[in-house]
Each structure stands twice: as structure tokens, then as C-alpha cells.
Amino acid sequence: MAQEDVFKKLVAHCKEYGFVFQSSEIYDGLGAVYDYGQNGVELKNNIKKYWWDSMVLLNENVVGLDSAIFMHPTIWKASGHVDAFNDPLIDNKDSKKRYRADVLIEEQLAKYEDKIEKEIEKAHKRFGDSFDPKQFRETNARVLEYQAKWDELQARFVKALNDSNLDELKQIIIDQEIVCPVSGTRNWTDVRQFNLMFSTEMGSTVDGALKIFLRPETAQGIFVNYLNVQKTGRMKIPFGIAQIGKAFRNEIVARQFIFRMREFEQMELQFFVRPGSELEWFQKWKQTRMNWHQALGFGQENYRFHEHDKLAHYANAAVDIEYRFPFGFKEVEGIHSRTDFDLSQHQKFSGKKITYFDPGLNESYVPFVVETSIGVDRMFLQIMAASYYEEEILGEDGKKDMRVVLRIPAPLTPVKLAVLPLMKKDGLAEKAREIIDDLKFDFNCQYDEKDSIGKRYRRQDAIGTPFCVTVDHITLEDETVTIRYRDTMLQDRVRICDLKSLISSEVSMKKLFAKL
Ligand code: ATP
């Protein structure tokens, strides 16, 4: 199936099974804003728990925080967001569609990468096992030609970004003959800078109202609370503060479902370290975070690091963790060495001293910071994309059938166990309820008595439920049930009293933590 179709199906599936809805849908929706339905909210909460516990439970020197969304406006002046939180935008005059100029160029770079990969794939098929991709990359004339084009474009692009040269960005788009995917034309406007922060007013009178911003990242809430937490928690450097919360960005282009939203959620860790040790910690967190992703078992080949070519004004090192979405490798998480930029700026703008006395060194300094920042919604999309499978199976009547199954790692699934009475009568429904009443305090259970067992299995497969239990007449005699496993579709007969331990061990977050 073409990757574009996979993505369309995924979006439709998210809606049909109560994972994600367009916000304000009955009013025709609101661009790039989404609501999470009954299954979506469970998955989202589980993602947050996986992250939170891996930070706060597993690390003695990491503590949590929940800071407000509204903050003093000077914070955003100090952080640089008022002056520099911009994206370069460009419009196509024919389609009237708006694009990010940098993204158009990145997509052009990705096209050269695709061409190289296709050449390699073709040659691999032709030469079989003896094929050496490294040698091919270094010697094949066509690959070298694409690589040279990529190198040249990349160098020009990085220079334009670093110089904030908007005319040059436009010139690159023209020289590369990049067309608008909607109109197919090259009729572009000039490139302009666009600030991504939303603002609103606080206060009851127009005159006395204060213009405040909706935070575009949760990080600043951590920086301005650094002293509070360090002092009241008696924290010793190195230590970290973790926070999960909403962030808002007036994104120029928002056409990729929950990949790019205007209201979204971030999970951020700011880790405070001695000056000079930040790059070592940067390496450590880079690996720790990659392990966290890979523990989900979606295949190492689907992840890669992407080093930043243009560093943000506050960073001395930066890397993204990218996942292979149906629309290509894209960022899920950023890891940045933010130096002492933020704390120093807040010290300067607030006039309050923000230093740490290091007893080991017998000196005071402004701590350096390593940040890990991941979007809950992008992580959600990654999990849905990686888990979605369409499979041919044998139906109840012995004929070929299809099932859609979400192979979500068991600890993250919205529902852990479905209990299905074979029929409503003969006391089977009551027995099924009894089982749920016993297990509902341990994990999320669902009761379903409607339609054939096969159809009920399909419904649970479609939301990723790892275990289904069927209650039949034998259950009433010997207290056993049939348990059916989502991935293998195999069935076992087990005692009701063994269900809790059997399921608990599979759905516990410990299962994931053991791999970290
Ligand atoms: P991009 O380059 O895709 O715009 P970014 O580099 O601006 O992202 P960061 O500022 O590093 O992103 O934010 C950290 C994380 O927050 C990202 O890795 C992503 O997972 C998430 N994120 C950022 N912007 C959005 C958005 N508009 N919608 C959903 N998630 C987002």
C-alpha cells in the first residue's frame, strides 16, 4: 500500500475508533486543533505515564513540576521568543496556499535522499547478496551526482538560515524549481518572518490590561522555578526538573493531522549541570532518550538521530530523534544543550540572582542546562503509525477475512482486557461482570456482549486490546475462561483466579522499564 494511503487510513481509523476527533467538528472544525476521544485519552495518559515515570521514578535526581500556562510577559522577552520565535513563510500566488520556506527546501533535500535510496535498492536487487551499499554509494555515478546536488543545496540552505537571509531562501526555492503542490506553479511571494506566539489580554480594563502570551514551550516555566525547586527540594547539581503541559504555536502550515498542531502537549526535562560538563550530559541524555523510544519495540531501523545544522540562539549542541512516519523520517523529540542562556537571561531581566553554590568546587555559578523535549501528540502519532496492521485471517465461517489490529505495546493500550460472555443468558453475563468487578481496580477492562465473538474480537483488535476473555458454560462449572491473545490470536484455557497475575505482568510499565 502506498504510504500516503496508509496515513489516510490511520487518520480515518483514529476517528472511527474514538482516538482523535477534529476539534469543533460540528462547526466544521478549527485548523490544526484536535480532541482526544475515549480511547485516545487513555493512550495519551499512558504515554505520559511512561515518560513521567521513566524520568521522575527512575531517576533519584529528577523531580516534577506543573507550572501555569500564563506567565509574566517579560519571560518571553528574556527567553528571546518575542524577537526570534519566527518561521519563514512564503505564499503561492495562484493557490493562495501558505508554506514554510525552510520546509519546502527540506522536502527538496529529502527528494535527493529518496533518489539515492532508490538507486541503492535497485542495485541491491540486481547484485543480490554480494552487493556492497557503501562501495556503491562512493562510486556509482548517478548516486554521486545526486549526492553532489544534495551537498550543494544543503550548504546554501544552512548559510541562508544562519544569515537569516530571507531573499536567499526565496532564491533557493526558485533555483531548485520547487512548485506549489496544489497549483503546480512557481509563482511565489517574497519570504517573510512570522512570529508563532499567540497572545491574549489579562486584566479587566482595556487600559490596565496586560498583553500576555500563551506559552510556546513548557521549558520557561521550569527555568523561572529553578530557584524554588532547587532550594525547597535541596537539590544538588546535577539534577533535573520534568514537566508535562500544553504549549501553543500559531503554526503557519498545519496539514499533517496531529503531527503539527496549534495547541499541543510537551514533555520536557531541563537537566541542570556544572558548566563544562554539559556536552557529556548531552551525549548521555541523547542515548537515554533513544533507548526510551526503542524499548517500545518498533524496530531500530525506524529511528535515527538528526544533528542540527543551524543551532538555536541558546544552544551549543542539538540533535533530533526522528521516526520513520508514513510521510518520511520526521522529528519526534529534540535534545538541546541550552548552555546557561535561559537562566542568565532571567537573572538579567528579573534582577534576581540565579546561581548555585557548588560545595564540590567551592564556587558559585549559573548552571548549564541540557533539555529533552518531546511532543505527546507526535509520540501518539508515532505509536499509532507503528502499531497499525491490516491482516488477512480466517473468519469464523472458515473464509478469508480481514482484520485491522493495533499492535500497541501492552502497557500503553487504552483497554487491557475485554470480557465477553458467549451469550447474555444462563448467568454468563453476570459471571463476566463478576470478573470485571474483581479486576477493574488493577487495569482498564471493558465489557462487551453484543454481536458474535468474532466481531467482538475484531472490535478489540482495532483498539489494540491485548487480551480478550470469553465466558462460556464451562466457566460456570469449573471457573475457567478462554483467553485470546491479540497478536497471535491463539487461545488458552486458564483459571479465573490466574487472570490477574497473567495480565498484570504483561501490561505493567515495568516490562518497558526493564529494557531501558
Ligand atoms: P518542528 O521543527 O517540527 O517545528 P521544533 O524543532 O520547533 O519542531 P521543538 O521546539 O524542539 O520543535 O519542540 C519539541 C517537541 O515538541 C518536538 O520534537 C515535537 O515533538 C513537539 N512539537 C513542536 N511543535 C509541535 C506542534 N506544532 N505540534 C505538535 N507537536 C509539536
Coordinates of C-alpha atoms and ligand atoms in Angstrom, one line a residue:
M1 CA 0.0 0.0 0.0
A2 CA 1.3 3.5 -0.8
Q3 CA 2.5 5.3 2.3
E4 CA 0.0 8.1 1.6
D5 CA -2.9 5.7 1.7
V6 CA -1.6 4.2 5.0
F7 CA -1.7 7.6 6.5
K8 CA -5.2 8.4 5.3
K9 CA -6.4 5.1 6.7
L10 CA -4.7 5.8 10.0
V11 CA -6.4 9.2 10.3
A12 CA -9.8 7.6 9.5
H13 CA -9.1 4.8 12.0
C14 CA -8.3 7.3 14.7
K15 CA -11.7 8.9 14.2
E16 CA -13.7 5.7 13.8
Y17 CA -12.5 4.1 17.0
G18 CA -12.6 7.1 19.3
F19 CA -8.9 8.0 19.3
V20 CA -8.8 11.5 17.8
F21 CA -11.5 13.9 16.6
Q22 CA -11.2 17.2 14.8
S23 CA -11.9 20.0 17.3
S24 CA -15.2 21.7 16.9
E25 CA -16.2 19.3 14.2
I26 CA -19.9 20.1 14.2
Y27 CA -18.9 23.7 13.4
D28 CA -16.7 22.5 10.5
G29 CA -13.6 22.2 12.7
L30 CA -10.8 24.5 13.7
G31 CA -7.5 24.2 11.8
A32 CA -4.8 22.1 13.4
V33 CA -6.6 21.6 16.7
Y34 CA -7.7 18.2 17.8
D35 CA -9.6 16.4 20.6
Y36 CA -8.8 13.0 22.0
G37 CA -11.7 10.6 22.3
Q38 CA -12.4 7.8 24.8
N39 CA -9.5 5.6 23.6
G40 CA -7.2 8.4 22.6
V41 CA -7.2 9.9 26.1
E42 CA -6.3 6.5 27.6
L43 CA -3.4 6.0 25.2
K44 CA -2.3 9.6 25.8
N45 CA -2.3 9.2 29.6
N46 CA -0.3 6.0 29.3
I47 CA 2.3 7.7 27.1
K48 CA 2.6 10.5 29.7
K49 CA 3.0 7.9 32.5
Y50 CA 5.6 6.0 30.6
W51 CA 7.6 9.3 30.2
W52 CA 6.9 10.7 33.6
D53 CA 7.8 7.5 35.5
S54 CA 11.0 7.0 33.4
M55 CA 12.1 10.5 34.4
V56 CA 10.8 11.0 37.9
L57 CA 10.5 7.5 39.3
L58 CA 13.7 6.0 37.8
N59 CA 16.0 9.0 38.5
E60 CA 16.6 9.9 42.0
N61 CA 17.8 13.4 40.9
V62 CA 14.8 14.3 38.7
V63 CA 11.7 15.9 40.2
G64 CA 8.5 17.1 38.7
L65 CA 6.7 20.5 38.3
D66 CA 3.4 21.8 37.0
S67 CA 3.7 25.5 36.2
A68 CA 1.0 27.8 34.9
I69 CA 0.4 28.4 31.2
F70 CA 0.1 32.2 31.7
M71 CA 3.4 33.7 32.7
H72 CA 4.7 37.2 33.1
P73 CA 5.3 38.6 29.6
T74 CA 8.8 39.7 30.3
I75 CA 9.7 36.0 30.5
W76 CA 9.2 35.8 26.7
K77 CA 11.3 38.8 26.1
A78 CA 14.1 37.4 28.2
S79 CA 13.9 34.0 26.5
G80 CA 14.2 35.5 23.1
H81 CA 10.7 34.3 21.9
V82 CA 9.3 37.8 21.4
D83 CA 12.1 38.8 19.0
A84 CA 13.1 35.5 17.5
F85 CA 10.5 32.8 17.7
N86 CA 9.8 33.1 14.0
D87 CA 9.3 30.8 11.0
P88 CA 10.0 32.0 7.4
L89 CA 6.7 31.9 5.4
I90 CA 6.0 32.0 1.7
D91 CA 2.8 32.1 -0.3
N92 CA 1.9 30.7 -3.7
K93 CA 0.1 33.5 -5.5
D94 CA -2.0 31.1 -7.6
S95 CA -3.2 28.6 -5.0
K96 CA -3.1 31.2 -2.2
K97 CA -1.6 28.4 -0.1
R98 CA 1.0 29.2 2.6
Y99 CA 4.1 27.3 3.2
R100 CA 7.2 27.3 5.5
A101 CA 10.1 28.2 3.2
D102 CA 12.5 26.1 5.2
V103 CA 10.2 23.1 5.0
L104 CA 9.9 23.4 1.2
I105 CA 13.7 23.3 0.9
E106 CA 13.9 20.4 3.4
E107 CA 11.5 18.4 1.3
Q108 CA 13.6 19.1 -1.7
L109 CA 16.6 17.7 0.1
A110 CA 14.6 14.6 1.1
K111 CA 13.8 14.1 -2.6
Y112 CA 17.5 13.8 -3.4
E113 CA 17.9 11.4 -0.5
D114 CA 15.0 9.3 -1.8
K115 CA 16.6 9.2 -5.3
I116 CA 19.8 7.9 -3.8
E117 CA 18.0 5.3 -1.7
K118 CA 16.1 4.1 -4.8
E119 CA 19.3 3.7 -6.8
I120 CA 20.7 1.6 -3.9
E121 CA 17.6 -0.5 -3.7
K122 CA 17.6 -1.2 -7.4
A123 CA 21.3 -2.2 -7.4
H124 CA 20.7 -4.4 -4.4
K125 CA 18.1 -6.3 -6.2
R126 CA 20.4 -6.6 -9.3
F127 CA 23.5 -7.8 -7.5
G128 CA 21.9 -9.8 -4.7
D129 CA 23.9 -10.8 -1.5
S130 CA 27.3 -9.8 -2.8
F131 CA 26.1 -6.1 -3.0
D132 CA 28.2 -3.6 -1.0
P133 CA 26.0 -0.5 -0.4
K134 CA 28.9 1.5 1.0
Q135 CA 31.1 1.0 -2.1
F136 CA 28.1 1.6 -4.4
R137 CA 27.4 4.9 -2.6
E138 CA 31.0 6.0 -3.1
T139 CA 31.4 5.0 -6.7
N140 CA 28.1 5.0 -8.6
A141 CA 27.9 8.0 -11.0
R142 CA 24.2 8.7 -10.6
V143 CA 24.4 8.4 -6.8
L144 CA 27.4 10.8 -6.7
E145 CA 25.5 13.2 -8.9
Y146 CA 22.5 13.3 -6.5
Q147 CA 24.8 13.5 -3.5
A148 CA 26.6 16.5 -5.0
K149 CA 23.3 18.2 -5.6
W150 CA 22.3 17.5 -2.0
D151 CA 25.6 18.8 -0.6
E152 CA 25.4 22.0 -2.6
L153 CA 21.8 22.7 -1.6
Q154 CA 22.4 21.8 2.0
A155 CA 25.3 24.2 2.3
R156 CA 23.4 27.0 0.6
F157 CA 20.4 26.4 2.9
V158 CA 22.3 26.3 6.1
K159 CA 24.1 29.5 5.2
A160 CA 20.8 31.3 4.4
L161 CA 19.3 30.2 7.7
N162 CA 22.4 31.2 9.7
D163 CA 22.5 34.6 8.0
S164 CA 18.6 34.9 8.3
N165 CA 18.7 35.8 4.7
L166 CA 15.1 35.6 3.5
D167 CA 15.9 36.7 -0.1
E168 CA 18.3 33.8 -0.4
L169 CA 15.7 31.3 0.9
K170 CA 13.4 32.5 -1.9
Q171 CA 16.2 32.4 -4.5
I172 CA 16.9 28.7 -3.5
I173 CA 13.2 27.9 -4.0
I174 CA 13.3 29.5 -7.4
D175 CA 16.6 27.9 -8.4
Q176 CA 15.5 24.5 -7.3
E177 CA 12.3 24.9 -9.4
I178 CA 10.2 24.0 -6.4
V179 CA 6.5 24.1 -7.3
C180 CA 3.4 24.5 -5.1
P181 CA 1.9 21.0 -4.7
V182 CA -1.6 22.5 -5.1
S183 CA -1.3 24.8 -8.1
G184 CA 1.8 23.3 -9.6
T185 CA 3.2 26.8 -10.3
R186 CA 6.3 28.6 -9.2
N187 CA 4.5 31.9 -8.7
W188 CA 5.9 32.7 -5.2
T189 CA 5.7 35.8 -2.9
D190 CA 8.7 37.0 -1.0
V191 CA 9.7 35.2 2.2
R192 CA 8.6 36.9 5.4
Q193 CA 9.2 36.2 9.1
F194 CA 6.2 35.2 11.2
N195 CA 6.1 35.0 15.0
L196 CA 4.5 31.9 16.2
M197 CA 3.3 33.0 19.7
F198 CA -0.4 33.5 20.4
S199 CA -1.3 36.4 22.7
T200 CA -4.2 37.4 24.8
E201 CA -5.1 40.1 27.4
M202 CA -5.2 39.7 31.1
G203 CA -7.0 42.3 33.3
S204 CA -10.5 43.8 33.5
T205 CA -10.0 47.2 31.9
V206 CA -8.7 47.9 28.4
D207 CA -6.2 50.4 29.7
G208 CA -4.9 48.3 32.5
A209 CA -4.9 45.1 30.5
L210 CA -1.6 43.2 30.2
K211 CA -0.7 41.6 26.9
I212 CA 0.4 38.1 27.8
F213 CA 1.4 35.1 25.7
L214 CA 0.2 31.5 25.6
R215 CA 3.4 29.6 26.3
P216 CA 5.0 28.1 23.1
E217 CA 7.1 25.7 25.2
T218 CA 6.9 24.5 28.8
A219 CA 10.6 25.0 29.4
Q220 CA 10.4 28.6 30.6
G221 CA 8.1 27.6 33.4
I222 CA 10.9 25.3 34.6
F223 CA 13.6 28.0 34.3
V224 CA 11.7 30.6 36.3
N225 CA 11.0 28.0 39.0
Y226 CA 14.6 26.8 39.1
L227 CA 15.4 28.5 42.4
N228 CA 12.1 27.5 44.1
V229 CA 12.7 23.8 43.3
Q230 CA 16.4 23.8 44.0
K231 CA 16.0 25.4 47.3
T232 CA 12.9 23.7 48.7
G233 CA 13.9 20.3 47.3
R234 CA 17.5 20.8 48.5
M235 CA 18.6 19.6 45.1
K236 CA 22.3 19.1 44.3
I237 CA 23.7 19.6 40.8
P238 CA 23.4 17.6 38.6
F239 CA 19.6 17.4 38.9
G240 CA 16.6 17.7 36.6
I241 CA 13.0 19.1 36.6
A242 CA 10.4 17.4 34.5
Q243 CA 7.2 18.9 33.3
I244 CA 4.3 17.8 31.1
G245 CA 1.9 20.5 29.8
K246 CA 0.2 22.3 27.0
A247 CA 2.0 24.5 24.6
F248 CA 0.6 26.8 21.8
R249 CA 2.1 27.8 18.5
N250 CA 0.4 29.6 15.6
E251 CA 1.9 27.2 13.1
I252 CA 2.0 28.5 9.5
V253 CA 1.2 25.2 7.9
A254 CA -0.9 22.7 9.7
R255 CA -1.8 19.9 7.3
Q256 CA -0.4 16.8 8.9
F257 CA -3.0 15.8 11.4
I258 CA -1.7 15.7 15.0
F259 CA 2.0 15.9 13.8
R260 CA 1.8 19.7 13.7
M261 CA -0.9 21.3 15.9
R262 CA -1.6 24.8 17.2
E263 CA -2.4 23.5 20.6
F264 CA -0.3 20.5 21.7
E265 CA 1.3 19.0 24.7
Q266 CA 5.0 18.7 25.5
M267 CA 7.0 16.5 28.0
E268 CA 10.2 18.4 28.9
L269 CA 13.1 17.7 31.1
Q270 CA 15.6 20.5 32.0
F271 CA 18.7 19.0 33.5
F272 CA 21.0 21.4 35.4
V273 CA 24.7 20.6 35.3
R274 CA 28.1 22.1 36.0
P275 CA 29.4 24.4 33.3
G276 CA 31.8 22.4 31.1
S277 CA 30.1 19.1 31.7
E278 CA 27.1 19.9 29.5
L279 CA 28.3 18.1 26.4
E280 CA 28.9 14.9 28.3
W281 CA 25.4 15.1 29.7
F282 CA 24.1 15.9 26.3
Q283 CA 25.5 12.6 25.0
K284 CA 24.1 10.7 27.9
W285 CA 20.6 12.0 27.6
K286 CA 20.7 11.6 23.8
Q287 CA 21.3 7.8 24.3
T288 CA 18.9 7.5 27.2
R289 CA 16.1 9.1 25.2
M290 CA 16.8 6.9 22.1
N291 CA 16.6 3.8 24.4
W292 CA 13.3 5.0 25.7
H293 CA 11.9 5.1 22.2
Q294 CA 13.4 1.8 21.1
A295 CA 12.1 0.0 24.2
L296 CA 8.7 0.1 22.5
G297 CA 10.0 -2.5 20.0
F298 CA 9.0 -0.7 16.8
G299 CA 12.4 -1.6 15.1
Q300 CA 15.7 0.2 15.5
E301 CA 15.8 0.9 11.7
N302 CA 12.9 3.2 12.1
Y303 CA 14.8 5.7 14.2
R304 CA 17.7 8.0 13.5
F305 CA 19.4 11.0 15.0
H306 CA 19.4 14.2 13.1
E307 CA 22.1 16.7 14.0
H308 CA 21.0 20.3 13.7
D309 CA 22.7 22.4 11.0
K310 CA 21.5 25.7 12.5
L311 CA 21.7 25.9 16.2
A312 CA 19.1 27.9 18.1
H313 CA 20.3 31.2 19.6
Y314 CA 20.6 29.5 23.1
A315 CA 22.2 26.1 22.1
N316 CA 25.7 24.8 21.8
A317 CA 24.6 21.3 20.6
A318 CA 21.3 20.0 19.3
V319 CA 20.0 16.7 17.9
D320 CA 16.6 15.4 17.0
I321 CA 15.3 11.9 17.3
E322 CA 13.4 11.1 14.1
Y323 CA 10.9 8.4 13.5
R324 CA 10.1 6.9 10.1
F325 CA 6.4 8.1 9.7
P326 CA 4.4 7.1 6.7
F327 CA 5.4 10.5 5.3
G328 CA 9.1 10.0 5.9
F329 CA 11.6 10.5 8.8
K330 CA 10.4 13.3 11.0
E331 CA 11.3 14.8 14.4
V332 CA 9.6 13.4 17.5
E333 CA 12.0 14.7 20.1
G334 CA 14.7 17.4 20.4
I335 CA 17.7 17.2 22.7
H336 CA 19.4 20.5 23.2
S337 CA 22.4 21.7 25.2
R338 CA 20.9 25.1 26.2
T339 CA 24.1 26.4 27.9
D340 CA 23.4 29.0 30.7
F341 CA 21.4 31.1 28.3
D342 CA 18.0 30.9 29.8
L343 CA 18.9 31.2 33.5
S344 CA 21.4 34.1 32.7
Q345 CA 18.7 35.9 30.8
H346 CA 16.2 35.5 33.6
Q347 CA 18.8 36.7 36.0
K348 CA 19.4 39.8 33.9
F349 CA 15.7 40.6 33.2
S350 CA 14.4 39.9 36.7
G351 CA 17.3 41.3 38.6
K352 CA 17.2 38.2 40.9
K353 CA 20.4 36.2 41.4
I354 CA 20.1 32.7 39.9
T355 CA 23.3 30.9 40.9
Y356 CA 24.2 27.7 42.6
F357 CA 26.9 27.2 45.2
D358 CA 28.7 24.0 44.3
P359 CA 30.3 22.6 47.5
G360 CA 32.5 20.3 45.5
L361 CA 34.1 23.2 43.6
N362 CA 33.6 25.7 46.4
E363 CA 32.3 28.2 43.9
S364 CA 29.0 29.7 42.6
Y365 CA 27.9 29.6 39.0
V366 CA 24.8 29.8 36.8
P367 CA 24.1 26.2 35.9
F368 CA 24.2 24.9 32.4
V369 CA 21.2 23.1 31.0
V370 CA 20.6 20.0 28.9
E371 CA 17.0 19.7 27.7
T372 CA 15.0 16.8 26.3
S373 CA 11.7 17.9 24.7
I374 CA 9.1 15.6 23.2
G375 CA 5.6 16.2 21.9
V376 CA 3.0 13.9 23.4
D377 CA 0.9 14.2 20.3
R378 CA 3.8 13.3 17.9
M379 CA 4.6 10.4 20.2
F380 CA 0.9 9.3 19.9
L381 CA 1.1 9.5 16.1
Q382 CA 4.3 7.5 16.1
I383 CA 2.7 4.8 18.2
M384 CA -0.5 4.7 16.0
A385 CA 1.6 4.6 12.8
A386 CA 3.9 1.9 14.1
S387 CA 1.1 -0.2 15.5
Y388 CA -1.4 -0.2 12.6
Y389 CA -1.6 -3.5 10.7
E390 CA -4.1 -4.9 8.2
E391 CA -4.0 -8.7 8.1
E392 CA -5.7 -11.4 6.2
I393 CA -7.2 -14.0 8.6
L394 CA -9.6 -16.9 8.5
G395 CA -13.0 -15.8 9.6
E396 CA -15.5 -17.8 11.8
D397 CA -17.0 -19.4 8.7
G398 CA -13.6 -20.6 7.6
K399 CA -13.5 -18.0 4.8
K400 CA -10.8 -15.4 4.3
D401 CA -11.4 -12.2 6.2
M402 CA -9.5 -9.0 7.1
R403 CA -8.7 -7.6 10.5
V404 CA -7.2 -4.3 11.5
V405 CA -5.1 -4.7 14.6
L406 CA -3.2 -2.1 16.6
R407 CA -0.1 -3.8 18.0
I408 CA 0.3 -1.1 20.6
P409 CA 2.8 -2.2 23.3
A410 CA 0.5 -3.8 26.0
P411 CA 1.4 -1.3 28.8
L412 CA 0.3 1.6 26.7
T413 CA -3.0 0.2 25.4
P414 CA -6.3 2.0 26.2
V415 CA -8.0 -1.2 27.3
K416 CA -6.1 -4.1 28.7
L417 CA -8.8 -6.7 29.0
A418 CA -12.2 -7.3 27.3
V419 CA -14.5 -9.7 29.0
L420 CA -17.0 -11.3 26.6
P421 CA -19.9 -13.6 27.7
L422 CA -20.6 -16.1 25.0
M423 CA -24.3 -15.2 25.4
K424 CA -26.3 -12.9 27.7
K425 CA -28.4 -15.6 29.3
D426 CA -27.8 -18.6 31.6
G427 CA -25.9 -16.4 34.1
L428 CA -22.9 -15.8 31.7
A429 CA -23.3 -12.1 31.6
E430 CA -23.4 -11.9 35.4
K431 CA -20.2 -14.1 35.6
A432 CA -18.5 -11.8 33.1
R433 CA -19.4 -8.7 35.3
E434 CA -18.1 -10.5 38.3
I435 CA -14.7 -11.0 36.6
I436 CA -14.6 -7.3 35.7
D437 CA -15.5 -6.2 39.2
D438 CA -12.6 -8.2 40.5
L439 CA -10.1 -6.8 38.0
K440 CA -11.2 -3.2 37.3
F441 CA -9.0 -1.8 40.1
D442 CA -5.9 -3.3 38.6
F443 CA -6.3 -2.4 34.9
N444 CA -8.8 -0.9 32.4
C445 CA -11.4 -3.6 31.5
Q446 CA -14.2 -3.5 29.0
Y447 CA -17.4 -5.5 28.9
D448 CA -19.0 -6.4 25.5
E449 CA -21.9 -8.7 24.9
K450 CA -23.1 -7.5 21.5
D451 CA -22.6 -9.5 18.2
S452 CA -20.7 -12.7 17.5
I453 CA -17.5 -13.4 19.4
G454 CA -15.6 -12.9 16.1
K455 CA -16.9 -9.4 15.7
R456 CA -16.2 -8.6 19.3
Y457 CA -12.6 -9.7 18.8
R458 CA -12.3 -7.5 15.7
R459 CA -13.5 -4.5 17.7
Q460 CA -10.9 -5.1 20.4
D461 CA -8.1 -5.7 17.8
A462 CA -9.0 -2.4 16.3
I463 CA -8.3 -0.6 19.6
G464 CA -5.3 -2.7 20.5
T465 CA -6.7 -4.6 23.5
P466 CA -4.1 -7.3 24.2
F467 CA -6.3 -9.8 26.0
C468 CA -9.9 -11.0 25.4
V469 CA -11.5 -13.4 27.8
T470 CA -14.6 -15.4 26.9
V471 CA -17.0 -16.7 29.5
D472 CA -18.9 -19.8 28.4
H473 CA -21.0 -22.5 30.1
I474 CA -17.9 -24.5 31.2
T475 CA -16.8 -21.3 33.1
L476 CA -19.8 -21.8 35.4
E477 CA -18.8 -25.3 36.1
D478 CA -15.0 -25.1 36.7
E479 CA -14.1 -21.3 37.0
T480 CA -12.0 -21.3 33.8
V481 CA -12.2 -19.0 30.8
T482 CA -10.8 -18.8 27.3
I483 CA -8.1 -16.2 27.0
R484 CA -7.3 -14.9 23.5
Y485 CA -4.1 -13.1 22.6
R486 CA -4.3 -10.1 20.3
D487 CA -1.1 -10.6 18.3
T488 CA -1.1 -14.4 17.8
M489 CA -4.8 -14.8 18.0
L490 CA -4.0 -18.1 19.9
Q491 CA -6.3 -19.2 22.7
D492 CA -5.7 -20.8 26.1
R493 CA -8.0 -22.1 28.8
V494 CA -7.0 -20.5 32.1
R495 CA -8.4 -20.3 35.7
I496 CA -10.1 -17.1 36.6
C497 CA -8.0 -16.8 39.7
D498 CA -4.8 -16.7 37.5
L499 CA -6.0 -13.9 35.2
K500 CA -4.7 -11.1 37.4
S501 CA -1.1 -12.2 37.6
L502 CA -1.0 -13.3 33.9
I503 CA -2.3 -10.0 32.6
S504 CA -0.6 -7.7 35.2
S505 CA 2.9 -8.9 34.3
E506 CA 2.3 -8.1 30.6
V507 CA 0.6 -4.7 31.0
S508 CA 2.9 -3.4 33.6
M509 CA 5.2 -0.4 32.7
K510 CA 8.0 -2.4 34.4
K511 CA 8.0 -4.5 31.2
L512 CA 9.2 -1.4 29.3
F513 CA 11.4 -0.1 32.0
A514 CA 13.3 -3.4 32.1
K515 CA 14.6 -2.6 28.6
L516 CA 15.9 0.9 29.4
Ligands
ATP1 P1 9.5 21.4 14.1 O1 10.8 21.7 13.5 O2 8.8 20.2 13.7 O3 8.6 22.7 14.0 P2 10.6 22.2 16.6 O4 12.0 21.9 16.3 O5 10.1 23.6 16.5 O6 9.7 21.3 15.7 P3 10.8 22.0 19.4 O7 10.6 23.4 19.7 O8 12.1 21.3 19.6 O9 10.2 21.6 18.0 O10 9.7 21.2 20.3 C1 10.0 19.9 20.9 C2 9.0 18.9 20.5 O11 7.7 19.4 20.6 C3 9.1 18.5 19.1 O12 10.1 17.5 18.9 C4 7.7 17.9 18.8 O13 7.6 16.6 19.2 C5 6.8 18.8 19.6 N1 6.2 19.8 18.8 C6 6.7 21.0 18.4 N2 5.8 21.7 17.7 C7 4.7 21.0 17.6 C8 3.4 21.1 17.0 N3 3.1 22.3 16.4 N4 2.5 20.1 17.1 C9 2.8 19.0 17.8 N5 4.0 18.8 18.4 C10 4.9 19.8 18.3

